[in-house]
JSON list of C-alpha atoms in Angstrom, two decimals:
[
{"chain": "M", "resi": 88, "resn": "ASN", "atom": "CA", "xyz": [-45.59, 14.95, 26.33]},
{"chain": "M", "resi": 89, "resn": "ALA", "atom": "CA", "xyz": [-47.96, 11.98, 26.04]},
{"chain": "M", "resi": 90, "resn": "GLY", "atom": "CA", "xyz": [-45.88, 9.44, 28.00]},
{"chain": "M", "resi": 91, "resn": "VAL", "atom": "CA", "xyz": [-47.93, 6.28, 28.58]},
{"chain": "M", "resi": 92, "resn": "THR", "atom": "CA", "xyz": [-51.47, 6.29, 27.20]},
{"chain": "M", "resi": 93, "resn": "GLN", "atom": "CA", "xyz": [-54.09, 3.74, 28.19]},
{"chain": "M", "resi": 94, "resn": "THR", "atom": "CA", "xyz": [-57.52, 3.19, 26.68]},
{"chain": "M", "resi": 95, "resn": "PRO", "atom": "CA", "xyz": [-60.29, 2.82, 27.63]},
{"chain": "M", "resi": 96, "resn": "LYS", "atom": "CA", "xyz": [-60.39, 4.54, 31.02]},
{"chain": "M", "resi": 97, "resn": "PHE", "atom": "CA", "xyz": [-63.57, 2.74, 32.04]},
{"chain": "M", "resi": 98, "resn": "GLN", "atom": "CA", "xyz": [-65.15, -0.50, 30.83]},
{"chain": "M", "resi": 99, "resn": "VAL", "atom": "CA", "xyz": [-67.99, -2.74, 31.98]},
{"chain": "M", "resi": 100, "resn": "LEU", "atom": "CA", "xyz": [-68.08, -6.32, 30.74]},
{"chain": "M", "resi": 101, "resn": "LYS", "atom": "CA", "xyz": [-70.31, -9.30, 31.26]},
{"chain": "M", "resi": 102, "resn": "THR", "atom": "CA", "xyz": [-68.83, -12.59, 32.43]},
{"chain": "M", "resi": 103, "resn": "GLY", "atom": "CA", "xyz": [-67.40, -14.48, 29.48]},
{"chain": "M", "resi": 104, "resn": "GLN", "atom": "CA", "xyz": [-66.85, -11.47, 27.22]},
{"chain": "M", "resi": 105, "resn": "SER", "atom": "CA", "xyz": [-63.42, -10.67, 25.87]},
{"chain": "M", "resi": 106, "resn": "MET", "atom": "CA", "xyz": [-61.73, -7.32, 25.45]},
{"chain": "M", "resi": 107, "resn": "THR", "atom": "CA", "xyz": [-58.39, -5.63, 24.91]},
{"chain": "M", "resi": 108, "resn": "LEU", "atom": "CA", "xyz": [-56.87, -2.87, 27.01]},
{"chain": "M", "resi": 109, "resn": "GLN", "atom": "CA", "xyz": [-54.60, -0.72, 24.89]},
{"chain": "M", "resi": 110, "resn": "CYS", "atom": "CA", "xyz": [-51.30, 0.76, 26.03]},
{"chain": "M", "resi": 111, "resn": "ALA", "atom": "CA", "xyz": [-48.95, 2.96, 24.03]},
{"chain": "M", "resi": 112, "resn": "GLN", "atom": "CA", "xyz": [-45.80, 4.83, 25.02]},
{"chain": "M", "resi": 113, "resn": "ASP", "atom": "CA", "xyz": [-43.83, 7.41, 23.05]},
{"chain": "M", "resi": 114, "resn": "MET", "atom": "CA", "xyz": [-40.60, 7.37, 25.09]},
{"chain": "M", "resi": 115, "resn": "ASN", "atom": "CA", "xyz": [-38.90, 4.55, 23.16]},
{"chain": "M", "resi": 116, "resn": "HIS", "atom": "CA", "xyz": [-38.76, 2.41, 26.30]},
{"chain": "M", "resi": 117, "resn": "GLU", "atom": "CA", "xyz": [-37.89, -1.24, 25.77]},
{"chain": "M", "resi": 118, "resn": "TYR", "atom": "CA", "xyz": [-39.46, -2.50, 29.00]},
{"chain": "M", "resi": 119, "resn": "MET", "atom": "CA", "xyz": [-43.25, -2.43, 29.38]},
{"chain": "M", "resi": 120, "resn": "SER", "atom": "CA", "xyz": [-45.52, -4.07, 31.92]},
{"chain": "M", "resi": 121, "resn": "TRP", "atom": "CA", "xyz": [-49.11, -4.49, 33.04]},
{"chain": "M", "resi": 122, "resn": "TYR", "atom": "CA", "xyz": [-50.23, -4.36, 36.68]},
{"chain": "M", "resi": 123, "resn": "ARG", "atom": "CA", "xyz": [-53.54, -4.74, 38.39]},
{"chain": "M", "resi": 124, "resn": "GLN", "atom": "CA", "xyz": [-54.39, -2.82, 41.54]},
{"chain": "M", "resi": 125, "resn": "ASP", "atom": "CA", "xyz": [-56.90, -4.15, 44.03]},
{"chain": "M", "resi": 126, "resn": "PRO", "atom": "CA", "xyz": [-57.77, -2.68, 47.45]},
{"chain": "M", "resi": 127, "resn": "GLY", "atom": "CA", "xyz": [-55.25, -3.68, 50.11]},
{"chain": "M", "resi": 128, "resn": "MET", "atom": "CA", "xyz": [-53.10, -5.64, 47.66]},
{"chain": "M", "resi": 129, "resn": "GLY", "atom": "CA", "xyz": [-50.86, -3.05, 46.07]},
{"chain": "M", "resi": 130, "resn": "LEU", "atom": "CA", "xyz": [-49.81, -3.46, 42.44]},
{"chain": "M", "resi": 131, "resn": "ARG", "atom": "CA", "xyz": [-49.40, -6.98, 41.11]},
{"chain": "M", "resi": 132, "resn": "LEU", "atom": "CA", "xyz": [-47.52, -7.72, 37.91]},
{"chain": "M", "resi": 133, "resn": "ILE", "atom": "CA", "xyz": [-49.55, -9.52, 35.22]},
{"chain": "M", "resi": 134, "resn": "HIS", "atom": "CA", "xyz": [-47.22, -9.67, 32.19]},
{"chain": "M", "resi": 135, "resn": "TYR", "atom": "CA", "xyz": [-44.17, -7.80, 31.04]},
{"chain": "M", "resi": 136, "resn": "SER", "atom": "CA", "xyz": [-42.00, -7.35, 27.97]},
{"chain": "M", "resi": 137, "resn": "VAL", "atom": "CA", "xyz": [-38.31, -6.50, 27.68]},
{"chain": "M", "resi": 138, "resn": "GLY", "atom": "CA", "xyz": [-38.60, -5.61, 24.00]},
{"chain": "M", "resi": 139, "resn": "ALA", "atom": "CA", "xyz": [-40.54, -6.12, 20.78]},
{"chain": "M", "resi": 140, "resn": "GLY", "atom": "CA", "xyz": [-41.35, -9.79, 20.23]},
{"chain": "M", "resi": 141, "resn": "ILE", "atom": "CA", "xyz": [-40.54, -10.79, 23.82]},
{"chain": "M", "resi": 142, "resn": "THR", "atom": "CA", "xyz": [-43.11, -11.26, 26.58]},
{"chain": "M", "resi": 143, "resn": "ASP", "atom": "CA", "xyz": [-43.12, -13.09, 29.90]},
{"chain": "M", "resi": 144, "resn": "GLN", "atom": "CA", "xyz": [-45.47, -13.84, 32.77]},
{"chain": "M", "resi": 145, "resn": "GLY", "atom": "CA", "xyz": [-45.62, -11.93, 36.00]},
{"chain": "M", "resi": 146, "resn": "GLU", "atom": "CA", "xyz": [-47.19, -12.81, 39.33]},
{"chain": "M", "resi": 147, "resn": "VAL", "atom": "CA", "xyz": [-50.84, -13.11, 38.20]},
{"chain": "M", "resi": 148, "resn": "PRO", "atom": "CA", "xyz": [-50.92, -14.01, 34.47]},
{"chain": "M", "resi": 149, "resn": "ASN", "atom": "CA", "xyz": [-53.89, -16.41, 34.34]},
{"chain": "M", "resi": 150, "resn": "GLY", "atom": "CA", "xyz": [-56.76, -15.19, 32.17]},
{"chain": "M", "resi": 151, "resn": "TYR", "atom": "CA", "xyz": [-54.66, -12.59, 30.35]},
{"chain": "M", "resi": 152, "resn": "ASN", "atom": "CA", "xyz": [-52.65, -12.54, 27.14]},
{"chain": "M", "resi": 153, "resn": "VAL", "atom": "CA", "xyz": [-50.20, -9.98, 25.80]},
{"chain": "M", "resi": 154, "resn": "SER", "atom": "CA", "xyz": [-48.22, -9.37, 22.64]},
{"chain": "M", "resi": 155, "resn": "ARG", "atom": "CA", "xyz": [-45.50, -6.89, 21.72]},
{"chain": "M", "resi": 156, "resn": "SER", "atom": "CA", "xyz": [-45.27, -6.40, 17.99]},
{"chain": "M", "resi": 157, "resn": "THR", "atom": "CA", "xyz": [-43.79, -2.88, 18.24]},
{"chain": "M", "resi": 158, "resn": "THR", "atom": "CA", "xyz": [-41.73, -1.00, 20.83]},
{"chain": "M", "resi": 159, "resn": "GLU", "atom": "CA", "xyz": [-44.60, 1.46, 21.33]},
{"chain": "M", "resi": 160, "resn": "ASP", "atom": "CA", "xyz": [-47.61, -0.81, 21.93]},
{"chain": "M", "resi": 161, "resn": "PHE", "atom": "CA", "xyz": [-48.34, -3.45, 24.56]},
{"chain": "M", "resi": 162, "resn": "PRO", "atom": "CA", "xyz": [-52.01, -4.53, 24.57]},
{"chain": "M", "resi": 163, "resn": "LEU", "atom": "CA", "xyz": [-53.52, -6.69, 27.32]},
{"chain": "M", "resi": 164, "resn": "ARG", "atom": "CA", "xyz": [-56.24, -9.14, 26.31]},
{"chain": "M", "resi": 165, "resn": "LEU", "atom": "CA", "xyz": [-58.83, -10.63, 28.61]},
{"chain": "M", "resi": 166, "resn": "LEU", "atom": "CA", "xyz": [-59.88, -13.88, 26.99]},
{"chain": "M", "resi": 167, "resn": "SER", "atom": "CA", "xyz": [-63.06, -14.67, 28.92]},
{"chain": "M", "resi": 168, "resn": "ALA", "atom": "CA", "xyz": [-63.75, -12.09, 31.60]},
{"chain": "M", "resi": 169, "resn": "ALA", "atom": "CA", "xyz": [-64.55, -13.19, 35.15]},
{"chain": "M", "resi": 170, "resn": "PRO", "atom": "CA", "xyz": [-65.75, -11.13, 38.14]},
{"chain": "M", "resi": 171, "resn": "SER", "atom": "CA", "xyz": [-62.36, -11.76, 39.79]},
{"chain": "M", "resi": 172, "resn": "GLN", "atom": "CA", "xyz": [-60.82, -9.63, 37.05]},
{"chain": "M", "resi": 173, "resn": "THR", "atom": "CA", "xyz": [-62.68, -6.55, 38.26]},
{"chain": "M", "resi": 174, "resn": "SER", "atom": "CA", "xyz": [-59.80, -4.20, 39.03]},
{"chain": "M", "resi": 175, "resn": "VAL", "atom": "CA", "xyz": [-57.89, -1.13, 37.99]},
{"chain": "M", "resi": 176, "resn": "TYR", "atom": "CA", "xyz": [-55.24, -1.93, 35.40]},
{"chain": "M", "resi": 177, "resn": "PHE", "atom": "CA", "xyz": [-52.06, 0.06, 34.91]},
{"chain": "M", "resi": 178, "resn": "CYS", "atom": "CA", "xyz": [-49.60, -0.07, 32.08]},
{"chain": "M", "resi": 179, "resn": "ALA", "atom": "CA", "xyz": [-46.05, 1.08, 32.78]},
{"chain": "M", "resi": 180, "resn": "SER", "atom": "CA", "xyz": [-42.81, 1.50, 30.89]},
{"chain": "M", "resi": 181, "resn": "THR", "atom": "CA", "xyz": [-39.20, 2.05, 31.84]},
{"chain": "M", "resi": 182, "resn": "LEU", "atom": "CA", "xyz": [-35.89, 2.59, 30.16]},
{"chain": "M", "resi": 183, "resn": "GLY", "atom": "CA", "xyz": [-33.91, 0.91, 32.89]},
{"chain": "M", "resi": 184, "resn": "GLY", "atom": "CA", "xyz": [-35.39, -2.56, 33.37]},
{"chain": "M", "resi": 185, "resn": "VAL", "atom": "CA", "xyz": [-35.72, -3.87, 36.96]},
{"chain": "M", "resi": 186, "resn": "GLY", "atom": "CA", "xyz": [-35.13, -0.97, 39.36]},
{"chain": "M", "resi": 187, "resn": "GLY", "atom": "CA", "xyz": [-35.55, 1.70, 36.71]},
{"chain": "M", "resi": 188, "resn": "GLU", "atom": "CA", "xyz": [-38.12, 4.48, 37.05]},
{"chain": "M", "resi": 189, "resn": "LEU", "atom": "CA", "xyz": [-41.55, 3.22, 36.03]},
{"chain": "M", "resi": 190, "resn": "PHE", "atom": "CA", "xyz": [-43.76, 5.61, 34.07]},
{"chain": "M", "resi": 191, "resn": "PHE", "atom": "CA", "xyz": [-47.43, 4.70, 34.50]},
{"chain": "M", "resi": 192, "resn": "GLY", "atom": "CA", "xyz": [-50.53, 5.38, 32.49]},
{"chain": "M", "resi": 193, "resn": "GLU", "atom": "CA", "xyz": [-53.63, 6.80, 34.16]},
{"chain": "M", "resi": 194, "resn": "GLY", "atom": "CA", "xyz": [-55.24, 3.40, 34.55]},
{"chain": "M", "resi": 195, "resn": "SER", "atom": "CA", "xyz": [-58.21, 1.52, 33.16]},
{"chain": "M", "resi": 196, "resn": "ARG", "atom": "CA", "xyz": [-61.05, 0.67, 35.54]},
{"chain": "M", "resi": 197, "resn": "LEU", "atom": "CA", "xyz": [-62.67, -2.62, 34.56]},
{"chain": "M", "resi": 198, "resn": "THR", "atom": "CA", "xyz": [-65.85, -4.02, 36.05]},
{"chain": "M", "resi": 199, "resn": "VAL", "atom": "CA", "xyz": [-66.96, -7.56, 35.21]},
{"chain": "M", "resi": 200, "resn": "LEU", "atom": "CA", "xyz": [-70.57, -8.36, 36.06]},
{"chain": "E", "resi": 288, "resn": "THR", "atom": "CA", "xyz": [-42.74, -13.79, 45.46]},
{"chain": "E", "resi": 289, "resn": "GLN", "atom": "CA", "xyz": [-41.03, -11.48, 47.94]},
{"chain": "E", "resi": 290, "resn": "LEU", "atom": "CA", "xyz": [-43.25, -9.70, 50.43]},
{"chain": "E", "resi": 291, "resn": "LEU", "atom": "CA", "xyz": [-43.11, -6.01, 51.29]},
{"chain": "E", "resi": 292, "resn": "GLU", "atom": "CA", "xyz": [-45.08, -4.83, 54.29]},
{"chain": "E", "resi": 293, "resn": "GLN", "atom": "CA", "xyz": [-46.03, -1.19, 54.61]},
{"chain": "E", "resi": 294, "resn": "SER", "atom": "CA", "xyz": [-47.27, 0.45, 57.78]},
{"chain": "E", "resi": 295, "resn": "PRO", "atom": "CA", "xyz": [-49.49, 2.01, 58.72]},
{"chain": "E", "resi": 296, "resn": "GLN", "atom": "CA", "xyz": [-52.07, 1.05, 56.13]},
{"chain": "E", "resi": 297, "resn": "PHE", "atom": "CA", "xyz": [-54.03, 4.27, 56.76]},
{"chain": "E", "resi": 298, "resn": "LEU", "atom": "CA", "xyz": [-52.90, 7.54, 58.33]},
{"chain": "E", "resi": 299, "resn": "SER", "atom": "CA", "xyz": [-54.90, 10.70, 58.85]},
{"chain": "E", "resi": 300, "resn": "ILE", "atom": "CA", "xyz": [-53.24, 13.71, 60.45]},
{"chain": "E", "resi": 301, "resn": "GLN", "atom": "CA", "xyz": [-53.65, 17.47, 60.74]},
{"chain": "E", "resi": 302, "resn": "GLU", "atom": "CA", "xyz": [-51.86, 19.89, 58.47]},
{"chain": "E", "resi": 303, "resn": "GLY", "atom": "CA", "xyz": [-48.51, 20.90, 59.93]},
{"chain": "E", "resi": 304, "resn": "GLU", "atom": "CA", "xyz": [-47.84, 17.63, 61.77]},
{"chain": "E", "resi": 305, "resn": "ASN", "atom": "CA", "xyz": [-44.93, 15.30, 61.05]},
{"chain": "E", "resi": 306, "resn": "LEU", "atom": "CA", "xyz": [-45.31, 11.65, 60.08]},
{"chain": "E", "resi": 307, "resn": "THR", "atom": "CA", "xyz": [-43.30, 8.56, 59.20]},
{"chain": "E", "resi": 308, "resn": "VAL", "atom": "CA", "xyz": [-44.37, 5.56, 57.12]},
{"chain": "E", "resi": 309, "resn": "TYR", "atom": "CA", "xyz": [-42.46, 2.32, 56.84]},
{"chain": "E", "resi": 310, "resn": "CYS", "atom": "CA", "xyz": [-41.63, -0.39, 54.31]},
{"chain": "E", "resi": 311, "resn": "ASN", "atom": "CA", "xyz": [-40.20, -3.69, 55.53]},
{"chain": "E", "resi": 312, "resn": "SER", "atom": "CA", "xyz": [-39.06, -6.98, 54.07]},
{"chain": "E", "resi": 313, "resn": "SER", "atom": "CA", "xyz": [-37.37, -10.12, 55.37]},
{"chain": "E", "resi": 314, "resn": "SER", "atom": "CA", "xyz": [-35.12, -10.13, 52.31]},
{"chain": "E", "resi": 315, "resn": "VAL", "atom": "CA", "xyz": [-32.40, -7.79, 51.13]},
{"chain": "E", "resi": 316, "resn": "PHE", "atom": "CA", "xyz": [-33.33, -5.26, 48.47]},
{"chain": "E", "resi": 317, "resn": "SER", "atom": "CA", "xyz": [-30.94, -4.47, 45.63]},
{"chain": "E", "resi": 318, "resn": "SER", "atom": "CA", "xyz": [-32.80, -1.16, 45.30]},
{"chain": "E", "resi": 319, "resn": "LEU", "atom": "CA", "xyz": [-35.98, 0.40, 46.63]},
{"chain": "E", "resi": 320, "resn": "GLN", "atom": "CA", "xyz": [-38.30, 3.01, 45.21]},
{"chain": "E", "resi": 321, "resn": "TRP", "atom": "CA", "xyz": [-41.06, 5.17, 46.69]},
{"chain": "E", "resi": 322, "resn": "TYR", "atom": "CA", "xyz": [-44.03, 6.23, 44.56]},
{"chain": "E", "resi": 323, "resn": "ARG", "atom": "CA", "xyz": [-46.98, 8.50, 45.28]},
{"chain": "E", "resi": 324, "resn": "GLN", "atom": "CA", "xyz": [-50.35, 7.89, 43.67]},
{"chain": "E", "resi": 325, "resn": "GLU", "atom": "CA", "xyz": [-53.19, 10.40, 43.57]},
{"chain": "E", "resi": 326, "resn": "PRO", "atom": "CA", "xyz": [-56.82, 9.40, 42.93]},
{"chain": "E", "resi": 327, "resn": "GLY", "atom": "CA", "xyz": [-57.52, 8.54, 39.31]},
{"chain": "E", "resi": 328, "resn": "GLU", "atom": "CA", "xyz": [-53.86, 8.61, 38.32]},
{"chain": "E", "resi": 329, "resn": "GLY", "atom": "CA", "xyz": [-50.94, 6.25, 38.05]},
{"chain": "E", "resi": 330, "resn": "PRO", "atom": "CA", "xyz": [-48.11, 6.19, 40.60]},
{"chain": "E", "resi": 331, "resn": "VAL", "atom": "CA", "xyz": [-45.29, 8.70, 40.18]},
{"chain": "E", "resi": 332, "resn": "LEU", "atom": "CA", "xyz": [-41.74, 8.03, 41.31]},
{"chain": "E", "resi": 333, "resn": "LEU", "atom": "CA", "xyz": [-40.49, 10.08, 44.26]},
{"chain": "E", "resi": 334, "resn": "VAL", "atom": "CA", "xyz": [-37.08, 8.53, 44.89]},
{"chain": "E", "resi": 335, "resn": "THR", "atom": "CA", "xyz": [-34.83, 5.51, 44.38]},
{"chain": "E", "resi": 336, "resn": "VAL", "atom": "CA", "xyz": [-32.41, 4.36, 47.09]},
{"chain": "E", "resi": 337, "resn": "VAL", "atom": "CA", "xyz": [-29.67, 1.86, 46.47]},
{"chain": "E", "resi": 338, "resn": "THR", "atom": "CA", "xyz": [-27.03, 2.03, 49.21]},
{"chain": "E", "resi": 339, "resn": "GLY", "atom": "CA", "xyz": [-27.57, 0.79, 52.79]},
{"chain": "E", "resi": 340, "resn": "GLY", "atom": "CA", "xyz": [-27.91, 3.74, 55.19]},
{"chain": "E", "resi": 341, "resn": "GLU", "atom": "CA", "xyz": [-28.62, 6.13, 52.34]},
{"chain": "E", "resi": 342, "resn": "VAL", "atom": "CA", "xyz": [-30.70, 9.24, 53.12]},
{"chain": "E", "resi": 343, "resn": "LYS", "atom": "CA", "xyz": [-32.33, 11.33, 50.40]},
{"chain": "E", "resi": 344, "resn": "LYS", "atom": "CA", "xyz": [-34.33, 14.51, 50.81]},
{"chain": "E", "resi": 345, "resn": "LEU", "atom": "CA", "xyz": [-36.99, 15.89, 48.51]},
{"chain": "E", "resi": 346, "resn": "LYS", "atom": "CA", "xyz": [-38.16, 19.21, 49.97]},
{"chain": "E", "resi": 347, "resn": "ARG", "atom": "CA", "xyz": [-40.12, 18.19, 53.12]},
{"chain": "E", "resi": 348, "resn": "LEU", "atom": "CA", "xyz": [-39.80, 14.46, 52.42]},
{"chain": "E", "resi": 349, "resn": "THR", "atom": "CA", "xyz": [-36.89, 12.46, 53.82]},
{"chain": "E", "resi": 350, "resn": "PHE", "atom": "CA", "xyz": [-36.26, 8.91, 52.65]},
{"chain": "E", "resi": 351, "resn": "GLN", "atom": "CA", "xyz": [-34.01, 6.51, 54.51]},
{"chain": "E", "resi": 352, "resn": "PHE", "atom": "CA", "xyz": [-32.75, 3.10, 53.45]},
{"chain": "E", "resi": 353, "resn": "GLY", "atom": "CA", "xyz": [-31.90, 0.72, 56.28]},
{"chain": "E", "resi": 354, "resn": "ASP", "atom": "CA", "xyz": [-28.28, -0.26, 56.83]},
{"chain": "E", "resi": 355, "resn": "ALA", "atom": "CA", "xyz": [-29.10, -3.90, 56.04]},
{"chain": "E", "resi": 356, "resn": "ARG", "atom": "CA", "xyz": [-31.19, -2.89, 53.00]},
{"chain": "E", "resi": 357, "resn": "LYS", "atom": "CA", "xyz": [-34.26, -4.72, 54.34]},
{"chain": "E", "resi": 358, "resn": "ASP", "atom": "CA", "xyz": [-36.32, -1.68, 55.27]},
{"chain": "E", "resi": 359, "resn": "SER", "atom": "CA", "xyz": [-37.00, 1.92, 54.38]},
{"chain": "E", "resi": 360, "resn": "SER", "atom": "CA", "xyz": [-38.85, 4.86, 55.83]},
{"chain": "E", "resi": 361, "resn": "LEU", "atom": "CA", "xyz": [-40.45, 8.03, 54.51]},
{"chain": "E", "resi": 362, "resn": "HIS", "atom": "CA", "xyz": [-40.68, 11.00, 56.85]},
{"chain": "E", "resi": 363, "resn": "ILE", "atom": "CA", "xyz": [-42.77, 14.06, 55.99]},
{"chain": "E", "resi": 364, "resn": "THR", "atom": "CA", "xyz": [-42.20, 17.28, 57.90]},
{"chain": "E", "resi": 365, "resn": "ALA", "atom": "CA", "xyz": [-45.01, 19.81, 58.31]},
{"chain": "E", "resi": 366, "resn": "ALA", "atom": "CA", "xyz": [-47.49, 17.87, 56.22]},
{"chain": "E", "resi": 367, "resn": "GLN", "atom": "CA", "xyz": [-49.64, 19.78, 53.74]},
{"chain": "E", "resi": 368, "resn": "PRO", "atom": "CA", "xyz": [-52.94, 18.85, 52.05]},
{"chain": "E", "resi": 369, "resn": "GLY", "atom": "CA", "xyz": [-51.01, 18.37, 48.81]},
{"chain": "E", "resi": 370, "resn": "ASP", "atom": "CA", "xyz": [-49.21, 15.43, 50.43]},
{"chain": "E", "resi": 371, "resn": "THR", "atom": "CA", "xyz": [-52.47, 13.45, 50.49]},
{"chain": "E", "resi": 372, "resn": "GLY", "atom": "CA", "xyz": [-52.24, 10.25, 48.47]},
{"chain": "E", "resi": 373, "resn": "LEU", "atom": "CA", "xyz": [-51.27, 6.60, 48.42]},
{"chain": "E", "resi": 374, "resn": "TYR", "atom": "CA", "xyz": [-47.57, 6.01, 49.11]},
{"chain": "E", "resi": 375, "resn": "LEU", "atom": "CA", "xyz": [-46.15, 2.83, 47.64]},
{"chain": "E", "resi": 376, "resn": "CYS", "atom": "CA", "xyz": [-42.76, 1.30, 48.13]},
{"chain": "E", "resi": 377, "resn": "ALA", "atom": "CA", "xyz": [-41.38, -1.03, 45.49]},
{"chain": "E", "resi": 378, "resn": "GLY", "atom": "CA", "xyz": [-38.37, -3.26, 45.95]},
{"chain": "E", "resi": 379, "resn": "ALA", "atom": "CA", "xyz": [-36.07, -5.03, 43.56]},
{"chain": "E", "resi": 380, "resn": "PHE", "atom": "CA", "xyz": [-34.54, -8.24, 44.86]},
{"chain": "E", "resi": 381, "resn": "GLY", "atom": "CA", "xyz": [-31.50, -9.04, 42.77]},
{"chain": "E", "resi": 382, "resn": "ASN", "atom": "CA", "xyz": [-32.56, -9.29, 39.15]},
{"chain": "E", "resi": 383, "resn": "GLU", "atom": "CA", "xyz": [-36.13, -10.32, 39.98]},
{"chain": "E", "resi": 384, "resn": "LYS", "atom": "CA", "xyz": [-39.09, -8.26, 38.97]},
{"chain": "E", "resi": 385, "resn": "LEU", "atom": "CA", "xyz": [-40.07, -5.24, 41.04]},
{"chain": "E", "resi": 386, "resn": "THR", "atom": "CA", "xyz": [-42.41, -6.04, 43.95]},
{"chain": "E", "resi": 387, "resn": "PHE", "atom": "CA", "xyz": [-44.81, -3.43, 45.30]},
{"chain": "E", "resi": 388, "resn": "GLY", "atom": "CA", "xyz": [-45.96, -3.03, 48.86]},
{"chain": "E", "resi": 389, "resn": "THR", "atom": "CA", "xyz": [-49.64, -2.68, 49.75]},
{"chain": "E", "resi": 390, "resn": "GLY", "atom": "CA", "xyz": [-49.32, 1.04, 50.34]},
{"chain": "E", "resi": 391, "resn": "THR", "atom": "CA", "xyz": [-50.03, 3.66, 52.99]},
{"chain": "E", "resi": 392, "resn": "ARG", "atom": "CA", "xyz": [-53.05, 5.84, 52.35]},
{"chain": "E", "resi": 393, "resn": "LEU", "atom": "CA", "xyz": [-52.27, 9.28, 53.76]},
{"chain": "E", "resi": 394, "resn": "THR", "atom": "CA", "xyz": [-54.85, 11.99, 54.38]},
{"chain": "E", "resi": 395, "resn": "ILE", "atom": "CA", "xyz": [-53.82, 15.47, 55.51]},
{"chain": "E", "resi": 396, "resn": "ILE", "atom": "CA", "xyz": [-56.64, 17.40, 57.11]},
{"chain": "E", "resi": 397, "resn": "PRO", "atom": "CA", "xyz": [-56.53, 21.18, 56.53]}
]
C-alpha cells in the first residue's frame, strides 16, 4: 500500500529559486493538507483542500501556492524561496475532514541557502 | 489560532520505568488525537478521544481525556526502547482546522 507519497525527500535551494513539492495519495481521500515542521513549533498548517478544485489557506500560507486538479495530487509550490522556508514539509490526507485520522507522507526536507 | 501546550518538552528515562506526558489547552476540544513520530517519518495516529473523561488503552499506553475536554494525558507503563519518538497531540476546536501541539520528545534508554 503506497498511502501518501511525497517527492523529493531532500532538496537544497538558493534564495529566490522556485520549486514544487509533490504529494500523491491512492486512498481516494477528499481532504489533503500541507504542514511544515520546525523545531519546537510542532506542525503548522500551510494550505489544505477539501476536494478537487477547492483549496484554502492554513495558519502559515505566505510564500506558498497550492492547486488540486485531481483527488490524488496536491502539489505545494514555493514561489521565491527564502531561508525562513527551511523546514521539513509533510503532506497528509484524511477521509474524515477535521478530526479524522491523518495519514502522512514521509516528509520532504528543504534547505534554502 | 488555538494553542496546545505539551509537557514535558523532552523526557529521557530508563527502560522499564513509567511516564506520563500532558497536553493542555485553555479552550474546549471537540476531539483530540495523539500521534507518534519516528525519525525520518511522518506522524502516525495512536488514538482519538472524543468524550470528556474517556480512557482508552493501547497495550502499555493509556490515554485519558479530561472531564472538561481541555486536557489530555498519555501514560506509558514499563517503557521500552521501541516507545522512543516524538509524541504529538492534535486538537480539533469545533469545526476549525486541527491544531498540533509542540510535542514531547521521548527517549527510552536500554
